[in-house]
Coordinates of C-alpha atoms in Angstrom, one line a residue:
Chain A
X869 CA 82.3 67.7 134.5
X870 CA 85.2 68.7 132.3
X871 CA 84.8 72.5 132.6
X872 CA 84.7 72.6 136.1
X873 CA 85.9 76.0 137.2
X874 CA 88.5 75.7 139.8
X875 CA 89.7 79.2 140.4
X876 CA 87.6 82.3 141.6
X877 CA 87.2 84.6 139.0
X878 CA 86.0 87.9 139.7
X879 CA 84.6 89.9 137.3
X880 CA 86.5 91.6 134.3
X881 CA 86.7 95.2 133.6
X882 CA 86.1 97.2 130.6
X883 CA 88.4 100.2 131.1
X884 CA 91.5 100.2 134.0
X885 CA 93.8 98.8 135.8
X886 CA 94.3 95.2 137.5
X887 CA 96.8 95.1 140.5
X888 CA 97.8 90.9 140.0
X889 CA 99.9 89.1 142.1
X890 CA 99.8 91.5 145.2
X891 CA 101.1 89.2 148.5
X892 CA 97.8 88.0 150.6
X893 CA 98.9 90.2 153.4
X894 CA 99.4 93.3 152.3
X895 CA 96.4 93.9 149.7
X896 CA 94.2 95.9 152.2
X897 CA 97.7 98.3 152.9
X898 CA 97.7 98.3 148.8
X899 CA 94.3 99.4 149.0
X900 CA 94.9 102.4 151.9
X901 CA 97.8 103.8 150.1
X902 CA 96.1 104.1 146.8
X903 CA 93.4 105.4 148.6
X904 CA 90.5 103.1 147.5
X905 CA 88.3 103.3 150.3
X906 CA 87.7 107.2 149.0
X907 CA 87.1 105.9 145.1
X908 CA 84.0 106.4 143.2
X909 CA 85.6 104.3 140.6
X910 CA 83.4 100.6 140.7
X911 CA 86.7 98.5 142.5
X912 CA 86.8 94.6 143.0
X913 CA 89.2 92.5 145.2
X914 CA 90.1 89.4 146.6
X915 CA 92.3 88.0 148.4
X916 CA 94.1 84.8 149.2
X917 CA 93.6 83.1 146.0
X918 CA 95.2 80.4 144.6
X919 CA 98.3 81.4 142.7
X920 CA 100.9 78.7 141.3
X921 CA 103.9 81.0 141.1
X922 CA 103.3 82.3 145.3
X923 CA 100.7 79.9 146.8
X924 CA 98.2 82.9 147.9
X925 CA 97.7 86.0 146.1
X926 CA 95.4 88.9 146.2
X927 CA 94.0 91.2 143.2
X928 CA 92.7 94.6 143.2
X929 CA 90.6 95.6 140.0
X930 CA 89.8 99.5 139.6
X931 CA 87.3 100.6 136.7
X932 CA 88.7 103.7 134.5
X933 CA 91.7 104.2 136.4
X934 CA 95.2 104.3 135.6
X935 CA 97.9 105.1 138.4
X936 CA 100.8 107.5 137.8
X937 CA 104.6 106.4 138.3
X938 CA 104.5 108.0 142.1
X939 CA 101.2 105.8 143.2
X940 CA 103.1 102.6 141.4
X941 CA 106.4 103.1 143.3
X942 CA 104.2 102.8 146.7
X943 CA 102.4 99.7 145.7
X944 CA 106.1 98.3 144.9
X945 CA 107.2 99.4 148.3
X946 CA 104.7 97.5 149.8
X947 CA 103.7 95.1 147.2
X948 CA 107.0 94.4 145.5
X949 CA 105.7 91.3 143.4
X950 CA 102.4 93.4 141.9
X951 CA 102.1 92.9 138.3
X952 CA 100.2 96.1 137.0
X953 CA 97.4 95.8 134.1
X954 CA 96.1 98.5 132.6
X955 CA 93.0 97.6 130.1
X956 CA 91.1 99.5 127.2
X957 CA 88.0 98.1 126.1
X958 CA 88.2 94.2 127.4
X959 CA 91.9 94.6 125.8
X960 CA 95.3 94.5 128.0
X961 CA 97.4 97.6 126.4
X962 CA 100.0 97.3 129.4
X963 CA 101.3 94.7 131.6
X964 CA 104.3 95.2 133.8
X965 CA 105.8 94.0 137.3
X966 CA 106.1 96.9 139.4
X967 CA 109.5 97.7 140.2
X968 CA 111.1 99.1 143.6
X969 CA 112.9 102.2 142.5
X970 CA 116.1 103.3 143.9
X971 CA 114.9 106.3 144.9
X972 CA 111.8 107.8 146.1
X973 CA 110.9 111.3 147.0
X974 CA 108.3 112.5 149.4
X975 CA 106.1 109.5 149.3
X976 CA 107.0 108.0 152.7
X977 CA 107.6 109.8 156.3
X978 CA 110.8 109.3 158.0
X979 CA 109.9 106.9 161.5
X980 CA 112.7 109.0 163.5
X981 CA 110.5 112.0 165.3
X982 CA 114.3 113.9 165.5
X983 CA 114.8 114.0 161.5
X984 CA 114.4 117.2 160.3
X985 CA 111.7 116.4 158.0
X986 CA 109.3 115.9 160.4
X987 CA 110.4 119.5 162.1
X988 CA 110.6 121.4 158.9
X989 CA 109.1 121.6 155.1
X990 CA 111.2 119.1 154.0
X991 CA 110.5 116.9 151.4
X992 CA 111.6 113.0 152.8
X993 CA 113.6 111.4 150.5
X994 CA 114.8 107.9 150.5
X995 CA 117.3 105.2 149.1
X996 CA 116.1 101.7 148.8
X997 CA 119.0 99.5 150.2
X998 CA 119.1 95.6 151.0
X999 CA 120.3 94.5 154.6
X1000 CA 122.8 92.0 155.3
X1001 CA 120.0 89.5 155.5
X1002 CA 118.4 90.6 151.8
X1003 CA 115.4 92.2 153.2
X1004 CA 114.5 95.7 152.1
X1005 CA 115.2 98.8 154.0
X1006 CA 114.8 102.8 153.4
X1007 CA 117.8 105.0 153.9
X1008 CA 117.0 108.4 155.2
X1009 CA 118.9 111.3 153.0
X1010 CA 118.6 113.6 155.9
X1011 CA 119.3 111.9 159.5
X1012 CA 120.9 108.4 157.3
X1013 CA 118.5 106.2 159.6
X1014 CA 117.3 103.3 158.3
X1015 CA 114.0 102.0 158.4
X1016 CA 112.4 98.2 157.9
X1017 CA 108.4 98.4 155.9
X1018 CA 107.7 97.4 159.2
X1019 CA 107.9 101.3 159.8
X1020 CA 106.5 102.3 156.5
X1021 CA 103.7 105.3 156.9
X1022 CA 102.7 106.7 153.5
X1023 CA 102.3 111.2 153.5
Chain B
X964 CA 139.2 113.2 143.4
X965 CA 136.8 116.0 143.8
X966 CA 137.1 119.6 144.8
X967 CA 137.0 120.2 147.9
X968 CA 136.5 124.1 147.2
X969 CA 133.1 125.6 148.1
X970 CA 131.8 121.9 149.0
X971 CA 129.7 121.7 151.9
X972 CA 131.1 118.9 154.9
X973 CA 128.2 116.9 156.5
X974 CA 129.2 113.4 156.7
X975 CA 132.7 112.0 156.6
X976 CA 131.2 109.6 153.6
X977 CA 131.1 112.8 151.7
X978 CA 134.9 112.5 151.6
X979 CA 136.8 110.0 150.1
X980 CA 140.3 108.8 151.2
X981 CA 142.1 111.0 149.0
X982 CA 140.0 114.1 150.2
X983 CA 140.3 112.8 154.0
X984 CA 144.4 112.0 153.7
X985 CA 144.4 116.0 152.1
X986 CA 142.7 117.4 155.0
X987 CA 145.1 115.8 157.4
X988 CA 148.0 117.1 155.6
X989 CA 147.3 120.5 154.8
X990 CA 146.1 120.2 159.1
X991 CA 150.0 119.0 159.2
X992 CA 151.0 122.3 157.9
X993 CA 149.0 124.0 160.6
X994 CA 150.0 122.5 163.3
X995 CA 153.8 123.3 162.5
X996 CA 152.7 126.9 161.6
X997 CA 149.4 127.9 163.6
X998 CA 148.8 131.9 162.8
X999 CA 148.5 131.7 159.2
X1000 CA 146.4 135.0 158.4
X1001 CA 145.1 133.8 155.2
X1002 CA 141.3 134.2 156.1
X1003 CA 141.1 138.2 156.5
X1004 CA 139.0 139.2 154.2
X1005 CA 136.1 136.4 155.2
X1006 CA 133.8 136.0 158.0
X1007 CA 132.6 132.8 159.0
X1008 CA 129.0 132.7 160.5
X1009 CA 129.6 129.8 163.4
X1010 CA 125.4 129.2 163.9
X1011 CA 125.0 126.9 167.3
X1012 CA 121.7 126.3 167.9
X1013 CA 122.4 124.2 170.9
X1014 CA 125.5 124.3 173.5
X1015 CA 128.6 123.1 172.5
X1016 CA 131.8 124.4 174.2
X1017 CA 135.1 122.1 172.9
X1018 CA 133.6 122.0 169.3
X1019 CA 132.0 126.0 168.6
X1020 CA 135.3 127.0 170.5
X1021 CA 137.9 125.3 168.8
X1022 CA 135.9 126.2 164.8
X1023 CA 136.2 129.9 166.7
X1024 CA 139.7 129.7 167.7
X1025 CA 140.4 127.9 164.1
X1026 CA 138.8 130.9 162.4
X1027 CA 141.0 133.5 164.9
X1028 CA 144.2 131.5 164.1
X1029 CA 143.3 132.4 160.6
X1030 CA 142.5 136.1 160.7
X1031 CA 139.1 135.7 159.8
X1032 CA 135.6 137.6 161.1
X1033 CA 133.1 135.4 163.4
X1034 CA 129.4 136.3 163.4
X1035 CA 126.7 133.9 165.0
X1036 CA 125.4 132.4 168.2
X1037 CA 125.7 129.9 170.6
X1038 CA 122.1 129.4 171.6
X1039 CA 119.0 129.2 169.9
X1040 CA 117.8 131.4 172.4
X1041 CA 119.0 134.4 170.8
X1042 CA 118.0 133.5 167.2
X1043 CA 115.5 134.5 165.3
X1044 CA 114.3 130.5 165.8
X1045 CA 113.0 131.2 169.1
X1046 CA 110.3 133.8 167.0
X1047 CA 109.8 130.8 164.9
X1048 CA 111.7 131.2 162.2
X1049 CA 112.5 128.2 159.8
X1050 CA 115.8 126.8 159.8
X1051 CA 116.1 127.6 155.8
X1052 CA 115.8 131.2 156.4
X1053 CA 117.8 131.2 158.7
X1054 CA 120.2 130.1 156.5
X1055 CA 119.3 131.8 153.8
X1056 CA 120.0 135.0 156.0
X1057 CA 123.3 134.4 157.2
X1058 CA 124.8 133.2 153.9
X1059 CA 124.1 137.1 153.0
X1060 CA 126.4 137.9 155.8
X1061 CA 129.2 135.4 156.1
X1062 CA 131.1 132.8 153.4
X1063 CA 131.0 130.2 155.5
X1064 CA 128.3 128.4 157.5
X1065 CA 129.4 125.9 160.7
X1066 CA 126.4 124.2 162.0
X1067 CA 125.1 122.5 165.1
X1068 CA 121.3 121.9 165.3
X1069 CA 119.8 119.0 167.3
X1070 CA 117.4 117.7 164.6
X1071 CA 119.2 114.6 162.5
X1072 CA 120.2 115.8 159.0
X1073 CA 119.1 119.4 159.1
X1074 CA 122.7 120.0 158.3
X1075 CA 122.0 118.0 154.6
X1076 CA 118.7 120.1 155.1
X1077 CA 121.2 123.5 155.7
X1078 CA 123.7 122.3 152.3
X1079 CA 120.9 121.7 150.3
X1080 CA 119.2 125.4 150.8
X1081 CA 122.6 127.3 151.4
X1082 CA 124.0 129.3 148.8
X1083 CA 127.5 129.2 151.0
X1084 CA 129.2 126.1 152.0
X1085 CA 128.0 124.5 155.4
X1086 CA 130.4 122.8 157.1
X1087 CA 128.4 120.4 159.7
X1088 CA 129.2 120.3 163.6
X1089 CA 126.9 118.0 164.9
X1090 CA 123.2 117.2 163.6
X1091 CA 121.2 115.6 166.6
X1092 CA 122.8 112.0 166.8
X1093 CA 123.4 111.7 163.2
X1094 CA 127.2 112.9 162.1
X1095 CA 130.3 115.2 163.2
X1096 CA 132.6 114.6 160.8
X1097 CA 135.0 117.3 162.0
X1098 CA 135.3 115.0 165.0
X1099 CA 135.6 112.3 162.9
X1100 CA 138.7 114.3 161.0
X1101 CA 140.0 115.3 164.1
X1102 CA 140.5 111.1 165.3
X1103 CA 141.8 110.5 162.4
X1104 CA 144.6 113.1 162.6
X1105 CA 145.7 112.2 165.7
X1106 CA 145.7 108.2 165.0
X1107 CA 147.9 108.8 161.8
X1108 CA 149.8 111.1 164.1
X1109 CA 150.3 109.0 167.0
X1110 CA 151.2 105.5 164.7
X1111 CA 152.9 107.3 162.1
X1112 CA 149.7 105.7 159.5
X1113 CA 146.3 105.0 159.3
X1114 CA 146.8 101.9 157.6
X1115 CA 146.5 98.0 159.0
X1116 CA 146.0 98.9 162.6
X1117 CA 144.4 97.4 165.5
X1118 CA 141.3 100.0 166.8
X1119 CA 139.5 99.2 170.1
X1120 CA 136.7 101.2 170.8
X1121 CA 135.4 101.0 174.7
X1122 CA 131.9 101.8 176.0
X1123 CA 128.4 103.7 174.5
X1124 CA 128.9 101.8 170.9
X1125 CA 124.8 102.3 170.3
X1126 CA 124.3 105.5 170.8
X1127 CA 127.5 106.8 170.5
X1128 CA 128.1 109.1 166.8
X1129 CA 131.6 109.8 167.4
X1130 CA 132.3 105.9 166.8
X1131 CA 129.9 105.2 163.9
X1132 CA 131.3 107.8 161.7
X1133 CA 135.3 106.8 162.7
X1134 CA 134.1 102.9 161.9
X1135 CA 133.1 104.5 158.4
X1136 CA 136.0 106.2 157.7
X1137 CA 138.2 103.7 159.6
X1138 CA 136.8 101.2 156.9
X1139 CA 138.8 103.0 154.1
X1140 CA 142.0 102.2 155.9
X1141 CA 142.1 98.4 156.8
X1142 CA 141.6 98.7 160.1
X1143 CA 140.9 96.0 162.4
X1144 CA 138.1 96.6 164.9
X1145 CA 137.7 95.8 168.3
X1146 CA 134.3 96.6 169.9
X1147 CA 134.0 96.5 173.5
X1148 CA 130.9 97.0 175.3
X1149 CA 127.9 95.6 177.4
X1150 CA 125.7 93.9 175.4
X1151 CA 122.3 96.7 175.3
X1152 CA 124.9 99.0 173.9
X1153 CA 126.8 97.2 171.0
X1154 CA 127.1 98.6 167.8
X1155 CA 124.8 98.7 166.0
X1156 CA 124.4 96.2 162.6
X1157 CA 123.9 98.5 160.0
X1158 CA 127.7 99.6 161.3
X1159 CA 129.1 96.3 161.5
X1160 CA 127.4 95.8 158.0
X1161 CA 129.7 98.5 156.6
X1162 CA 132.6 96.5 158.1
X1163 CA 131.5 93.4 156.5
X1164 CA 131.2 95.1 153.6
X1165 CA 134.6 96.6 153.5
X1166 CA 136.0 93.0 153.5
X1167 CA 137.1 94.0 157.4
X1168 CA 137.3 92.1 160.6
X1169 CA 135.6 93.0 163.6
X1170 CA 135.5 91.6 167.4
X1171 CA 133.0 91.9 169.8
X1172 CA 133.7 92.0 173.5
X1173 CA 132.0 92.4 177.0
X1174 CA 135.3 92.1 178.7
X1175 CA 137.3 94.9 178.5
X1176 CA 141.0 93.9 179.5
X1177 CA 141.4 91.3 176.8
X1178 CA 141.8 94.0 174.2
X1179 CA 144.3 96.2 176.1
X1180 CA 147.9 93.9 175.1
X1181 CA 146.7 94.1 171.3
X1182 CA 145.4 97.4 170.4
X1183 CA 147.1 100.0 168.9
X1184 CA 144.5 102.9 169.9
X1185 CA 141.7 102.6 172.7
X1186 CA 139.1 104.9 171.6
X1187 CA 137.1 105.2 174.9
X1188 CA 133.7 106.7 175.2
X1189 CA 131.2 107.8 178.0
X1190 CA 128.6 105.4 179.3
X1191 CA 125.3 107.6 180.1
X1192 CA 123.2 106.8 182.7
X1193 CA 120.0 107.7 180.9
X1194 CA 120.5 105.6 178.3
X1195 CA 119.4 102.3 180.1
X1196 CA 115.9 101.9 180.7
X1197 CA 116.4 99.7 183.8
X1198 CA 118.4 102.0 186.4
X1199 CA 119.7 98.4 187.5
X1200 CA 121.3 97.6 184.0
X1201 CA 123.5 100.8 184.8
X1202 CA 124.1 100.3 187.8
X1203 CA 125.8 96.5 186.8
X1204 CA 127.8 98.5 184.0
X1205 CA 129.1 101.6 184.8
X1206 CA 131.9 100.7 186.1
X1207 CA 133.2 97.8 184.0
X1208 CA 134.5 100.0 181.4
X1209 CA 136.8 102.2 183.3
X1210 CA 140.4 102.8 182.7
X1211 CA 143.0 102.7 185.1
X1212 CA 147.0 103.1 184.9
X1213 CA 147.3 99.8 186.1
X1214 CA 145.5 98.0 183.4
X1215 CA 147.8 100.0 180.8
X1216 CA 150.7 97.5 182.3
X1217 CA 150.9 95.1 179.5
X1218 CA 149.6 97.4 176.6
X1219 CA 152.1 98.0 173.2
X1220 CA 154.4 101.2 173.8
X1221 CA 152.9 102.5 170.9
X1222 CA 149.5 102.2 172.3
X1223 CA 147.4 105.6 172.3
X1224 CA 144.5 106.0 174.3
X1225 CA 141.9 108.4 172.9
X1226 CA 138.8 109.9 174.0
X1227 CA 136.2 112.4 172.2
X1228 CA 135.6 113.9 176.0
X1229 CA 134.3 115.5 177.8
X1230 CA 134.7 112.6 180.4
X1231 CA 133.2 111.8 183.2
X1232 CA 134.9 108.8 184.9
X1233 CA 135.3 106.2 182.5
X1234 CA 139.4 107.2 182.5
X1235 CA 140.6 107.4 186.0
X1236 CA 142.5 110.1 186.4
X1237 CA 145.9 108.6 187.1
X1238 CA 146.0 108.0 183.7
X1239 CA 146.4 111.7 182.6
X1240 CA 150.3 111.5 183.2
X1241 CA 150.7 108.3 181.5
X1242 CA 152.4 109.0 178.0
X1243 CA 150.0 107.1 176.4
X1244 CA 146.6 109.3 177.3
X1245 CA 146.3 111.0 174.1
X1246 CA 142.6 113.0 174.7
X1247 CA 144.2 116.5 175.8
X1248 CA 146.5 116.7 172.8
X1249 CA 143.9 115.2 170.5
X1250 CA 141.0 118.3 171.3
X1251 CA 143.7 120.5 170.6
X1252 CA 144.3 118.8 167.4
X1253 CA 140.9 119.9 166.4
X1254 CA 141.9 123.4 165.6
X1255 CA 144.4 122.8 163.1
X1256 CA 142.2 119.9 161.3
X1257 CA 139.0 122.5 161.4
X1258 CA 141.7 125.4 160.3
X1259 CA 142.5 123.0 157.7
X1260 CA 138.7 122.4 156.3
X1261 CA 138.0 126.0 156.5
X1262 CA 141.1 126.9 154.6
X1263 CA 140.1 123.9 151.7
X1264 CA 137.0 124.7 151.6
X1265 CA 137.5 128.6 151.3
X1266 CA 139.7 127.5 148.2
X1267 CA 142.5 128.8 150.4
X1268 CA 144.8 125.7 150.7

């Protein structure tokens, strides 16, 4: 049969976003932190799919939703290879990679239970660095701990 | 370089070499002429909100040398925190009463917390296990003036290097001034990698040890530190350790002349005490150091000096 299908395809939205390229592991975290499990919206996913550029991929598909610059820097923090797709009427109007800011503000909690911002009403605030060994890692501004995403717990 | 003037203190990377090397000299000036009363018409608030003798002492002393007023406490016991009052008004308080904040409080980075809300300048002494950068000064003041520089020298530092602040912040501010690090300690206390990173990253050597008396015939300063009990989980692992890291007279036999030997005390009984009248025990002379470096920040940062 020459048009056999030999990728999933799950069904296409009218009005939204698509989350592409999210790594296999992590799209149910993408899905806490965005809150999905609380949406109204209609939302699709999969996961483990074929994907040439990463071997296995996972997608998220949310109907008449589009995320704000704060919800995309905590898919990149988890997700750091999403590609974000916002659609209007069957038509793409946006796509972008998501990228891991320098910076982020009040997002993520601190993992030491002595830094002041778990003691006080301190907004946590971060620095994305790289460790010796490339991986990523978040820089406390107050106590200057660092922590791995092993640690990672959203506010 | 940036002012130092009405700048808050709460990590030594706050201050660049330039602003460090200034802070040691004008400390030069007060060590050759102590009771400078440049500082009467200021009161410094000196806000301790856990015990500290050598360090809320010595800021106190540092203030008196200077002529200035002290308010504050020395427990959080007789703050308003015990009523539950936040830290930020607390500090929003006091800066109506005092030009000056100096800080200890044992949650990490409520001193960046304390700059960040304070209309005054905080100067930070001691947040939790995070930094104490007057410390930090007051090493560096007496390495530059024990070898005459703080440039190209040979630094071994002996004992807690985990847990231990005192040596993460002189290894930052050591890394500004070629230094050559020797890091001695049992292996569930080593320093920890995001340290040796910044090492790495300075373009700097640095040598691990177990063994103690292989660094003693090339350093130029042993920085020694205390070993605490409850830091090992296994009572055992203590036990094995404790005393492999102490000093005696005897092993200072085949040091250099020039050798130092430094300690951030108080200490318990990792330098035997027949070291004391050996020229090279440094720690005595080195707390009393503190006063003119934290005379020296006060001044600087007062816009005095």
């Amino acid at each position: 049969m020459k048009d056999k299908r030999t990728e999933l395809k799950v069904s296409a939205i009218r009005s939204g976003t698509v989350i592409d390229h999210i790594p296999a592991n992590t799209v149910f975290q993408v899905f806490k932190i965005l809150g999905l499990q609380n949406s109204t919206n209609q939302v699709y996913f999969g996961t483990n799919l074929d994907s040439q550029k990463y071997g296995k991929k996972g997608i998220i598909k949310i109907s008449g939703k589009c995320f704000e610059e704060k919800e995309i820097s905590k898919i990149a923090i988890v997700a750091p290879t999403a590609t974000i797709i916002e659609i209007d009427d069957y038509v793409v109007t946006k796509k972008e990679n998501v990228h891991l800011p320098e910076h982020i503000s009040n997002i993520v909690k601190c993992f030491n239970p002595k830094c002041v911002t778990n003691h006080q009403k301190v907004p946590t605030a971060f620095d994305l660095i790289k460790d010796h060994n490339g991986k990523m890692k978040l820089l406390c501004n107050y106590c200057e701990k660092t922590m791995g995403q092993e640690n990672i717990e959203f506010i | 370089m940036m002012q130092i003037k009405n700048r808050s203190l709460v990590s030594i990377t706050d201050y660049s070499k330039e602003e460090i090397l200034r802070i040691l000299d004008i400390a030069e000036g007060f060590e050759e002429n102590q009771r400078q009363k440049i500082l009467s018409d200021y009161v410094v608030a000196t806000l301790f909100f856990e015990p500290s003798t050598r360090t809320r002492l010595s800021f106190e002393s540092a203030v008196q040398y200077l002529g200035g007023g002290i308010i504050g406490f020395a427990s959080a016991d007789v703050s308003s925190v015990k009523k539950g009052e936040s830290l930020k008004d607390t500090i929003l308080t006091v800066s109506n009463y005092s030009d000056l904040i100096v800080m200890r409080n044992p949650m990490d980075g409520s001193a960046r917390y304390a700059s960040e809300v304070s209309p005054v300048p905080i100067i930070n002494a001691g947040d939790g296990a995070n930094q104490h950068p007057t410390q930090c000064l007051l090493d560096l003041f007496s390495i530059r003036k024990t070898q005459g520089t703080l440039d190209n020298l040979h630094i071994a530092m002996v004992g807690d290097l985990k847990y231990g602040r005192t040596v993460h912040s002189l290894v930052q501010a050591l890394s500004l001034f070629n230094t050559t690090f020797h890091f001695v300690s049992p292996e569930s206390l080593k320093m920890p990698s995001s340290v040796k990173t910044w090492v790495k990253k300075a373009g700097l050597e640095y040598h691990q040890y177990t063994e103690f008396k292989e660094v003693i015939p090339i350093a130029d300063i042993l920085y020694m530190t205390r070993i605490q009990g409850e830091r090992f989980p296994d009572p055992l692992e203590y036990e094995k350790v404790k005393n492999a890291y102490i000093l005696d007279n005897a092993m200072l036999k085949n040091s250099k002349d020039s050798l130092k030997v430094l300690h951030p005390l108080p200490r318990v009984n990792e330098i035997n005490e027949d070291v004391d009248n050996n020229p090279k025990a440094y720690y005595f002379q080195q707390a009393q150091n503190g006063v003119y470096v934290r005379q020296a920040l006060i001044a600087a940062i007062l816009g005095l000096k």
